[in-house]
Amino acid sequence: MEANKIAITDEALRRGAEEGMDGFLKVFIDKYLEVTGGVINAETMPLLNGCQHSLLGYHFLREEINEGGFVQLIQNGYGPYIFDNPFAKAMRMFGAKELARLIYSAKKIYDENRADLEKDRDDEEFMAMYEQYEAFDDLEEEFMDLEELITAQIAEYVDDHIEEFAEIV
């Protein structure tokens, strides 16, 4: 699989790697956000390949879960990006098997309640969703417990398959 002409300088990669696995992954993610304008839609989907989308998906998943859980992830429009694409399968391929299992569990809740979960809501209705969808709580807690390990597994996969994520120049 060839990266979709996404070039990252060797120096940027070296600087990122010096900051650890988060910094290393951030170099790629920042580039993908730049290329897509931070928007994932029919126009921007073809700009990235499957591996690039999977890494970007992990970024959105991590940000949203850490801030407001699966409810926020879905309310902010990332449900289809995570659950309707082979994201969980990619995470398993990346070595993050526990994350793949978590995503499949969350997808089951998502699929059963999709219309309600994606409905536009005011702030009060949004906050009430956390009580309504407590089924996500254990999954979010498990994600937070495993986040460092998962990030390390993904960083290792990216490092071992770098050509699938960017062209290093």
Tab-separated table of C-alpha atoms in Angstrom:
chain	number	residue	atom	x	y	z
A	1	MET	CA	0.000	0.000	0.000
A	2	GLU	CA	1.464	3.337	-0.950
A	3	ALA	CA	0.869	6.486	1.048
A	4	ASN	CA	-1.252	8.997	-0.815
A	5	LYS	CA	1.586	11.394	-1.556
A	6	ILE	CA	1.756	12.498	2.066
A	7	ALA	CA	5.300	13.608	2.682
A	8	ILE	CA	6.837	14.050	6.102
A	9	THR	CA	10.360	15.256	6.550
A	10	ASP	CA	12.862	13.009	8.209
A	11	GLU	CA	13.671	15.872	10.571
A	12	ALA	CA	10.032	16.340	11.669
A	13	LEU	CA	9.841	12.611	12.312
A	14	ARG	CA	13.054	12.640	14.322
A	15	ARG	CA	11.829	15.610	16.404
A	16	GLY	CA	8.496	13.878	17.025
A	17	ALA	CA	10.164	10.606	17.994
A	18	GLU	CA	12.318	12.443	20.550
A	19	GLU	CA	9.078	13.392	22.326
A	20	GLY	CA	8.103	9.720	22.570
A	21	MET	CA	5.352	7.674	20.951
A	22	ASP	CA	2.726	10.425	21.199
A	23	GLY	CA	5.034	12.918	19.515
A	24	PHE	CA	5.946	10.367	16.844
A	25	LEU	CA	2.277	9.677	15.982
A	26	LYS	CA	1.409	13.395	16.193
A	27	VAL	CA	3.736	14.120	13.234
A	28	PHE	CA	1.594	11.869	11.016
A	29	ILE	CA	-1.744	12.934	12.488
A	30	ASP	CA	-0.959	16.649	12.146
A	31	LYS	CA	-0.098	16.085	8.487
A	32	TYR	CA	-3.377	14.199	7.879
A	33	LEU	CA	-5.345	16.941	9.624
A	34	GLU	CA	-3.581	19.511	7.438
A	35	VAL	CA	-4.318	17.562	4.234
A	36	THR	CA	-8.008	16.998	5.115
A	37	GLY	CA	-8.543	20.365	6.785
A	38	GLY	CA	-9.549	18.334	9.838
A	39	VAL	CA	-12.783	17.360	8.066
A	40	ILE	CA	-13.684	13.822	7.065
A	41	ASN	CA	-16.299	13.732	4.302
A	42	ALA	CA	-16.793	12.420	0.759
A	43	GLU	CA	-14.382	15.059	-0.571
A	44	THR	CA	-11.540	14.358	1.859
A	45	MET	CA	-11.863	10.559	2.213
A	46	PRO	CA	-9.875	9.843	-0.993
A	47	LEU	CA	-6.972	12.031	0.204
A	48	LEU	CA	-5.797	9.348	2.638
A	49	ASN	CA	-5.249	5.618	2.303
A	50	GLY	CA	-6.688	2.993	4.667
A	51	CYS	CA	-3.760	2.992	7.082
A	52	GLN	CA	-3.732	6.786	7.214
A	53	HIS	CA	-7.487	6.864	7.911
A	54	SER	CA	-7.056	4.246	10.636
A	55	LEU	CA	-4.390	6.310	12.389
A	56	LEU	CA	-6.509	9.448	12.057
A	57	GLY	CA	-9.500	7.485	13.352
A	58	TYR	CA	-7.477	6.487	16.413
A	59	HIS	CA	-6.643	10.156	16.966
A	60	PHE	CA	-10.329	11.186	16.877
A	61	LEU	CA	-11.371	8.216	19.018
A	62	ARG	CA	-8.742	8.972	21.643
A	63	GLU	CA	-9.490	12.701	21.760
A	64	GLU	CA	-13.255	12.254	21.985
A	65	ILE	CA	-13.232	9.405	24.521
A	66	ASN	CA	-10.795	11.244	26.768
A	67	GLU	CA	-12.951	14.362	26.623
A	68	GLY	CA	-16.502	13.010	26.615
A	69	GLY	CA	-16.626	9.314	25.860
A	70	PHE	CA	-18.390	7.437	23.098
A	71	VAL	CA	-21.484	9.628	23.458
A	72	GLN	CA	-19.430	12.706	22.544
A	73	LEU	CA	-17.594	10.825	19.777
A	74	ILE	CA	-20.933	9.937	18.184
A	75	GLN	CA	-22.596	13.305	18.823
A	76	ASN	CA	-19.623	15.021	17.153
A	77	GLY	CA	-20.245	12.982	14.006
A	78	TYR	CA	-17.455	10.397	14.222
A	79	GLY	CA	-19.756	7.370	14.680
A	80	PRO	CA	-19.830	6.391	10.993
A	81	TYR	CA	-16.071	7.033	10.598
A	82	ILE	CA	-15.268	4.640	13.452
A	83	PHE	CA	-18.089	2.090	13.301
A	84	ASP	CA	-19.013	1.916	9.584
A	85	ASN	CA	-15.433	1.516	8.364
A	86	PRO	CA	-13.035	-1.392	8.992
A	87	PHE	CA	-11.450	0.609	11.841
A	88	ALA	CA	-11.630	-2.206	14.430
A	89	LYS	CA	-10.153	-4.657	11.924
A	90	ALA	CA	-7.313	-2.206	11.213
A	91	MET	CA	-6.625	-1.797	14.934
A	92	ARG	CA	-6.337	-5.585	15.244
A	93	MET	CA	-3.947	-5.577	12.263
A	94	PHE	CA	-1.950	-2.809	13.989
A	95	GLY	CA	-1.556	-5.122	17.001
A	96	ALA	CA	-4.120	-3.332	19.198
A	97	LYS	CA	-6.351	-6.383	19.695
A	98	GLU	CA	-7.905	-5.120	22.951
A	99	LEU	CA	-8.918	-1.893	21.225
A	100	ALA	CA	-10.472	-3.865	18.363
A	101	ARG	CA	-12.534	-5.829	20.886
A	102	LEU	CA	-13.620	-2.582	22.604
A	103	ILE	CA	-14.673	-1.065	19.273
A	104	TYR	CA	-16.733	-4.134	18.363
A	105	SER	CA	-18.484	-3.927	21.766
A	106	ALA	CA	-19.172	-0.208	21.337
A	107	LYS	CA	-20.364	-0.804	17.762
A	108	LYS	CA	-23.009	-3.200	19.061
A	109	ILE	CA	-24.423	-0.447	21.321
A	110	TYR	CA	-24.069	2.084	18.482
A	111	ASP	CA	-25.854	-0.108	15.927
A	112	GLU	CA	-28.732	-0.883	18.307
A	113	ASN	CA	-29.255	2.804	19.200
A	114	ARG	CA	-27.852	4.645	16.186
A	115	ALA	CA	-30.851	6.863	15.374
A	116	ASP	CA	-31.122	8.050	18.965
A	117	LEU	CA	-27.367	8.435	19.487
A	118	GLU	CA	-26.989	10.582	16.356
A	119	LYS	CA	-30.052	12.784	16.992
A	120	ASP	CA	-29.378	16.528	17.360
A	121	ARG	CA	-29.672	17.591	20.988
A	122	ASP	CA	-29.373	20.664	23.131
A	123	ASP	CA	-26.850	20.700	25.999
A	124	GLU	CA	-29.299	19.377	28.572
A	125	GLU	CA	-30.398	16.479	26.353
A	126	PHE	CA	-26.760	15.762	25.516
A	127	MET	CA	-25.806	15.545	29.196
A	128	ALA	CA	-28.770	13.226	29.854
A	129	MET	CA	-27.342	10.808	27.273
A	130	TYR	CA	-24.563	9.866	29.701
A	131	GLU	CA	-27.122	8.299	32.050
A	132	GLN	CA	-29.072	6.771	29.190
A	133	TYR	CA	-25.972	5.165	27.665
A	134	GLU	CA	-24.110	3.952	30.739
A	135	ALA	CA	-23.386	0.814	28.703
A	136	PHE	CA	-20.418	2.745	27.283
A	137	ASP	CA	-18.929	3.482	30.736
A	138	ASP	CA	-17.042	0.206	31.217
A	139	LEU	CA	-15.684	0.376	27.669
A	140	GLU	CA	-14.446	3.939	28.192
A	141	GLU	CA	-12.838	3.000	31.495
A	142	GLU	CA	-11.129	0.021	29.911
A	143	PHE	CA	-9.906	2.224	27.042
A	144	MET	CA	-8.405	4.706	29.486
A	145	ASP	CA	-6.668	1.883	31.384
A	146	LEU	CA	-5.223	0.508	28.129
A	147	GLU	CA	-4.621	3.778	26.269
A	148	GLU	CA	-0.866	3.926	26.831
A	149	LEU	CA	-0.396	0.300	25.749
A	150	ILE	CA	-2.659	0.760	22.712
A	151	THR	CA	-0.802	3.914	21.659
A	152	ALA	CA	2.522	2.063	22.003
A	153	GLN	CA	1.209	-0.832	19.881
A	154	ILE	CA	0.010	1.557	17.172
A	155	ALA	CA	3.255	3.565	17.241
A	156	GLU	CA	5.243	0.347	16.842
A	157	TYR	CA	3.099	-0.708	13.869
A	158	VAL	CA	3.505	2.704	12.223
A	159	ASP	CA	7.262	2.590	12.790
A	160	ASP	CA	7.488	-0.918	11.305
A	161	HIS	CA	5.267	-0.033	8.276
A	162	ILE	CA	6.139	3.636	7.860
A	163	GLU	CA	5.782	3.580	4.060
A	164	GLU	CA	2.051	2.900	4.496
A	165	PHE	CA	1.640	6.113	6.499
A	166	ALA	CA	3.800	8.633	4.671
A	167	GLU	CA	6.677	9.157	2.329
A	168	ILE	CA	9.682	10.240	4.383
A	169	VAL	CA	11.626	12.965	2.599
